[in-house]
Short mmCIF file of C-alpha atoms in Angstrom, two decimals:
data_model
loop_
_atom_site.label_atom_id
_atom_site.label_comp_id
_atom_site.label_asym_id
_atom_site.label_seq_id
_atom_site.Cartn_x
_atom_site.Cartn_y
_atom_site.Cartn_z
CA UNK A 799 -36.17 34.22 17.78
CA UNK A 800 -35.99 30.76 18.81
CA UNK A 801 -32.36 31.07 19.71
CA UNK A 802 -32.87 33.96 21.74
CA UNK A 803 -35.87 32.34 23.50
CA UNK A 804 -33.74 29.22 24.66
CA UNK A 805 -31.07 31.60 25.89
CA UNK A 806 -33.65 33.45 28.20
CA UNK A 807 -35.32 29.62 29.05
CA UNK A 808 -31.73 28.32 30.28
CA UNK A 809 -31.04 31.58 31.92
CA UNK A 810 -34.24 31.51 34.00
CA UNK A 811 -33.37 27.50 35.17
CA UNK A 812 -29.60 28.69 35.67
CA UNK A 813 -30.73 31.81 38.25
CA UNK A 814 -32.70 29.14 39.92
CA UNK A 815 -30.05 26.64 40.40
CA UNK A 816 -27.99 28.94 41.26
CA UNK A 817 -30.49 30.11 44.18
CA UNK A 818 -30.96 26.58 45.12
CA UNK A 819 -27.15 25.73 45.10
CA UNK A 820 -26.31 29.03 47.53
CA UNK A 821 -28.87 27.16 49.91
CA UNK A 822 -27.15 23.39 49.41
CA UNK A 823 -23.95 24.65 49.68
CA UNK A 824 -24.84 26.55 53.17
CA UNK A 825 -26.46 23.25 54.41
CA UNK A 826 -23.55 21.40 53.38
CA UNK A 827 -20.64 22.59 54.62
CA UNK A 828 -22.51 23.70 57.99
CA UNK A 829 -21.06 20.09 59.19
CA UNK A 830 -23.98 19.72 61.65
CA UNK A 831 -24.73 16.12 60.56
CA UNK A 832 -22.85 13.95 58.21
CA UNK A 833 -23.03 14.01 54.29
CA UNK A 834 -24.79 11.06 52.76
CA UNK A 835 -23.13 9.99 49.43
CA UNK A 836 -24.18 7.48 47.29
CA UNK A 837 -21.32 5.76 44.91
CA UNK A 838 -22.96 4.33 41.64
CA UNK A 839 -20.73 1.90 40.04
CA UNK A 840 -21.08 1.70 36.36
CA UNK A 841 -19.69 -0.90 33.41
CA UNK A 842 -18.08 1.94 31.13
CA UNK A 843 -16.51 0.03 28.34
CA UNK A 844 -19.39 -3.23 28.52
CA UNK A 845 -16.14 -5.23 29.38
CA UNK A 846 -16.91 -8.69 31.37
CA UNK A 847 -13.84 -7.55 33.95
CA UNK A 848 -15.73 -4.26 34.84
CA UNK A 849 -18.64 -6.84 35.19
CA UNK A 850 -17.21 -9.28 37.52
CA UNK A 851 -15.34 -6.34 39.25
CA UNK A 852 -18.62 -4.14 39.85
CA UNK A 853 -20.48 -7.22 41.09
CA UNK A 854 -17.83 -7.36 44.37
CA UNK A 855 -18.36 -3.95 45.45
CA UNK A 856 -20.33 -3.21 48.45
CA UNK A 857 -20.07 -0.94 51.07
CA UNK A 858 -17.05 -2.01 52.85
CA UNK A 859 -15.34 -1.56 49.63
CA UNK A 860 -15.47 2.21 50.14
CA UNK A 861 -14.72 2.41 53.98
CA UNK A 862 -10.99 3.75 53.36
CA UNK A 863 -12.87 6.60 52.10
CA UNK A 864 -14.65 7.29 55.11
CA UNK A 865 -11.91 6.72 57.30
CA UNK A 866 -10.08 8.66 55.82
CA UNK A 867 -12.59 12.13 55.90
CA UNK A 868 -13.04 10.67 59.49
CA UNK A 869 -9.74 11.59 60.56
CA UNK A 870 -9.03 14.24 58.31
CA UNK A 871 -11.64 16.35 59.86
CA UNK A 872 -11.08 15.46 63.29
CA UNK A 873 -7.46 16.69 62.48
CA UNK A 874 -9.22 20.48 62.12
CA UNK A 875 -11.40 20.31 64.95
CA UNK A 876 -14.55 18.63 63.32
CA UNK A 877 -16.95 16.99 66.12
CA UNK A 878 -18.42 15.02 63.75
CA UNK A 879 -17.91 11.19 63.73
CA UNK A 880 -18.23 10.41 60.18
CA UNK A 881 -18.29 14.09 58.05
CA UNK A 882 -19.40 11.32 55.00
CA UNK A 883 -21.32 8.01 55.39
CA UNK A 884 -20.26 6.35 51.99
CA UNK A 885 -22.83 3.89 50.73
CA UNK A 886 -23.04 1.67 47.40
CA UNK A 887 -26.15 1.56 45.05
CA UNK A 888 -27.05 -0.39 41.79
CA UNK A 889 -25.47 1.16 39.09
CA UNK A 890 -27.53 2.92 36.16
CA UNK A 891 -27.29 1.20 32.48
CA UNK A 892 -27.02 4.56 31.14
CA UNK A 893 -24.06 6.72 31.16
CA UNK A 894 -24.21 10.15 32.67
CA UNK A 895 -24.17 12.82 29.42
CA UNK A 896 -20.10 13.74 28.32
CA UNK A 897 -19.19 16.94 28.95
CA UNK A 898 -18.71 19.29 25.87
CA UNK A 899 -15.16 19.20 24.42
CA UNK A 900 -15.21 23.07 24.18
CA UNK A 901 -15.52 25.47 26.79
CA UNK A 902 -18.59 27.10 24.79
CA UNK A 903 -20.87 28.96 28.19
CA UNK A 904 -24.38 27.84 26.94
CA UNK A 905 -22.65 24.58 26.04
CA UNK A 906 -21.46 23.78 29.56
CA UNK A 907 -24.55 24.97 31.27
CA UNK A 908 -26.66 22.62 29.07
CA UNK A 909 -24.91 19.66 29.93
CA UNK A 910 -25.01 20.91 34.08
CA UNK A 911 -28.45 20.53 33.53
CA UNK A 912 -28.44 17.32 32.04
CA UNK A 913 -26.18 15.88 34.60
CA UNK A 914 -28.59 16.92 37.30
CA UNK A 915 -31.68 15.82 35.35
CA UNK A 916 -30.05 12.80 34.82
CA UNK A 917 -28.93 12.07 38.63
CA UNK A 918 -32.50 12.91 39.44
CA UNK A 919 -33.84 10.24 37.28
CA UNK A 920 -30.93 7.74 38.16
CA UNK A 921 -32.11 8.61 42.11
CA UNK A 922 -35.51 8.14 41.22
CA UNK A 923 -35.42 4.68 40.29
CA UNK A 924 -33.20 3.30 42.86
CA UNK A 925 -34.41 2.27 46.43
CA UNK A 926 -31.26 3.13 48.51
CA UNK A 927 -32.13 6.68 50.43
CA UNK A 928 -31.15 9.50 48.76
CA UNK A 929 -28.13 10.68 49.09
CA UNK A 930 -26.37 14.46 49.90
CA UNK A 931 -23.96 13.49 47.05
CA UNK A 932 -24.41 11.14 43.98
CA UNK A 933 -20.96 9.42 42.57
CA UNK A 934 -21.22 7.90 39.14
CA UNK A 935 -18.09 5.25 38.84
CA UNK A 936 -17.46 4.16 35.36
CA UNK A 937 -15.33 1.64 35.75
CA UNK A 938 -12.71 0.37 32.61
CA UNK A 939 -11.11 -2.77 32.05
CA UNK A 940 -7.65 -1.49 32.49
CA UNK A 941 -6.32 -3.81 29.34
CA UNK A 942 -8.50 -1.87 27.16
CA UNK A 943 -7.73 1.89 28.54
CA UNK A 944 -4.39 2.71 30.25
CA UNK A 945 -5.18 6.38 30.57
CA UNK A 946 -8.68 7.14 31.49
CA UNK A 947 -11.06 10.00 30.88
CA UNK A 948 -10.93 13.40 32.96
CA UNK A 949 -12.72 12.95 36.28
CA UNK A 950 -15.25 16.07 37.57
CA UNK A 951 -16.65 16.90 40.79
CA UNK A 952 -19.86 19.58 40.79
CA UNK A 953 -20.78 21.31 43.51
CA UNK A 954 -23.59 22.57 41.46
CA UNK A 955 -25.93 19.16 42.16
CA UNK A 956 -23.62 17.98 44.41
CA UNK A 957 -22.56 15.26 41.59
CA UNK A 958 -19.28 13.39 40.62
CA UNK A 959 -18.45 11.95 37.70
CA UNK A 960 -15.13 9.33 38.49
CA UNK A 961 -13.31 7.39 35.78
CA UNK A 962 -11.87 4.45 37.50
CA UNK A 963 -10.05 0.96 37.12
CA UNK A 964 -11.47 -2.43 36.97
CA UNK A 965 -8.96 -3.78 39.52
CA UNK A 966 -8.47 -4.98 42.67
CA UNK A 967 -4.97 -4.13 42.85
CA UNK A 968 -6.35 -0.60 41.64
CA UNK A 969 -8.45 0.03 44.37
CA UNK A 970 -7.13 1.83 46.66
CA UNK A 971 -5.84 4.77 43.62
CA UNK A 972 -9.53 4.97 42.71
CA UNK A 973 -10.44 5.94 46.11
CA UNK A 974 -7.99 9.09 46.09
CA UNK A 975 -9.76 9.69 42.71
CA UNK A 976 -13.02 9.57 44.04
CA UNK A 977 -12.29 11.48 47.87
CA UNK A 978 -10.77 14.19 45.33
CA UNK A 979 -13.79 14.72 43.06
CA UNK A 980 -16.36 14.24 46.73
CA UNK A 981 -14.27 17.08 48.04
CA UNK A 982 -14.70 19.46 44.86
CA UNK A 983 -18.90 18.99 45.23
CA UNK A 984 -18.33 20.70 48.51
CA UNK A 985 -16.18 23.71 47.63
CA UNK A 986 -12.47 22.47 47.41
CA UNK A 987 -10.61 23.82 44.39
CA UNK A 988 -7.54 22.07 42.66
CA UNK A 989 -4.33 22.81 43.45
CA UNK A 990 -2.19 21.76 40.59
CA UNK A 991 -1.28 23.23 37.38
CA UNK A 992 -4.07 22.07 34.48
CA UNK A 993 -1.07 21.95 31.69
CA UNK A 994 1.37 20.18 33.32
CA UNK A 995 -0.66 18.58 36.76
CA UNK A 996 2.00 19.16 39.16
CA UNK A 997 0.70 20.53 42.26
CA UNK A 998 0.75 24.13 43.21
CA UNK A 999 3.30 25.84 45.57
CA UNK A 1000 2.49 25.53 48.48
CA UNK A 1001 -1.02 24.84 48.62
CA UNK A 1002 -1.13 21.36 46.41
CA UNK A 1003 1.67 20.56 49.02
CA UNK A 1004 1.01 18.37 51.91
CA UNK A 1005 4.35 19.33 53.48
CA UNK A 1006 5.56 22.60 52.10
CA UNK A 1007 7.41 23.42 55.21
CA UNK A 1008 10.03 20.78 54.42
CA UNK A 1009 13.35 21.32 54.01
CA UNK A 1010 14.69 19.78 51.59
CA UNK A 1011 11.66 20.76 49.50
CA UNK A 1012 11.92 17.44 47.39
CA UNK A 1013 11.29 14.38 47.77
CA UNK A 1014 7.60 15.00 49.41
CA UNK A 1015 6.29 11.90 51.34
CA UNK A 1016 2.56 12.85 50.93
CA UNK A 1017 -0.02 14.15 48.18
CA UNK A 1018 -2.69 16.91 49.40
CA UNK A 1019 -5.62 15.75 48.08
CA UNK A 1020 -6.30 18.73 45.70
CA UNK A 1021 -3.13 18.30 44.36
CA UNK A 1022 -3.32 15.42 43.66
CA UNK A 1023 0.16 14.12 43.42
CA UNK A 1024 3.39 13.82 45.46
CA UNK A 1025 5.84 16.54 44.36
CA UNK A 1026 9.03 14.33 44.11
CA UNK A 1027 11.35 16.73 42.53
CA UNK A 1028 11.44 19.83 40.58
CA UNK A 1029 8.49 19.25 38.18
CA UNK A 1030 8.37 15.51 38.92
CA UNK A 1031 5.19 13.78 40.87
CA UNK A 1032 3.81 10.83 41.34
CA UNK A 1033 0.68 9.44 41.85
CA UNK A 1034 -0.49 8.03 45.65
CA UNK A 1035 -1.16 4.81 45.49
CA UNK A 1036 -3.74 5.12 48.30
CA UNK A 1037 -5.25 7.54 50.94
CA UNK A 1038 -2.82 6.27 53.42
CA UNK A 1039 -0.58 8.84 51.73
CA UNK A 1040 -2.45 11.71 51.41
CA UNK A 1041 -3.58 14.87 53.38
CA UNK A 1042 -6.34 17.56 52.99
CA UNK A 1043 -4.10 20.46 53.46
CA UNK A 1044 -5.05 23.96 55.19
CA UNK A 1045 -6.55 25.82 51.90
CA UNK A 1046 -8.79 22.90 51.46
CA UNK A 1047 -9.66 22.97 55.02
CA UNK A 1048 -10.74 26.49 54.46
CA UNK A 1049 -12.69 26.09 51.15
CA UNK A 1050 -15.27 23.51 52.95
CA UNK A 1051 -15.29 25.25 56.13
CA UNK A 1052 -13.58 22.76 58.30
CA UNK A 1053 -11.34 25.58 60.04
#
């Protein structure tokens, strides 16, 4: 009986969030005004370089970011100035709940819940505005961790989760990560294959016109990568060479 009761509680809370996210995700991809999002940089591995490197972030840090939406939209018609205004907060000492390793429903849709309670609370105690999207940054030392955790973008809260590098000279990668997971809160899918993360034909493609195919020049930002051959990509090394392609366009209603 009590199993059966906490199924019908977390369906109840799931038909309302899903009510309430139909109604955000109208609101936010109307593109009448721009999108608030609030990055919240956070010490993942308690490391003194994520430290020192969290305590030189500020808002200019981000700009590229915002620059980059900036004339990404404009590209598809967008009369907005600034589609996102990308801000910096204090971070939270607590980590936002890990997601379940299995893909178990009642599983996932616990920890949704979680990760909204807990942006709520982190939002709560903060004095910045609130934001239209929350970004929690957990940054790593990159001596400690050369490959980092899976990054996730919500639309369902309008939350990311990033997994980023302590580093200067790293900078400019995280920023890809992070326009990626902003773009997935308002509706934009992936476009590369989960086994193998090579970008789909031709929609992870920022130039699938080209002929020769191979070497691309660009990553679309749902991709992810830059096709370079045949099952061969690498990663952009900043926004300045990558595009948000036509499907993405579509998916948050910029054409």
């Amino acid at each position: 009986m009590f199993r059966k009761a906490r199924i019908a509680i977390l369906l109840y809370l799931m038909v309302l969030v899903v009510g309430g996210t139909w109604l955000t995700r109208a609101r936010t991809t109307s593109w009448n005004e721009p999108l608030w999002v609030l990055v919240y940089p956070i010490n993942a591995d308690g490391s003194a370089v994520a430290a020192s490197y969290i305590g030189s972030l500020d808002r200019e840090t981000f700009a590229p970011i915002q620059v980059f939406f900036t004339e990404q939209a404009q590209a598809y018609g967008v009369n907005l100035d600034r589609p996102f205004v990308v801000n910096v907060a204090a971070g939270p000492k607590e980590h936002p709940p890990v997601p379940p390793e299995d893909e178990n429903v009642l599983a996932i849709m616990w920890w949704s819940l979680k990760l909204r309670y807990y942006a709520w609370s982190v939002e709560r105690e903060q004095s910045a505005p609130p934001a239209d999207i929350r970004v929690f940054v957990l940054y790593h030392d990159p001596k400690n961790r050369r490959v980092l955790p899976h990054s996730l973008g919500l639309k369902e809260g309008l939350i990311g989760v990033v997994h980023a590098f302590a580093s200067r000279r790293l900078t400019q990668m995280n920023h890809v990560v992070i326009a990626h997971e902003v773009l997935h809160t308002v509706g934009a899918s992936d476009k590369y294959h989960a086994a193998t993360a090579f970008p789909v034909f031709p929609d992870g493609f920022a130039d699938p016109g080209k002929s020769p195919r191979y070497p691309q020049s660009r990553a679309e930002l749902m991709g992810g990568r830059i096709p370079m051959s045949e099952g061969k990509a690498t990663i952009p090394r900043s926004l300045d060479r990558v595009v948000v392609g036509p499907k993405t366009a579509g998916e948050i209603k910029w054409r």
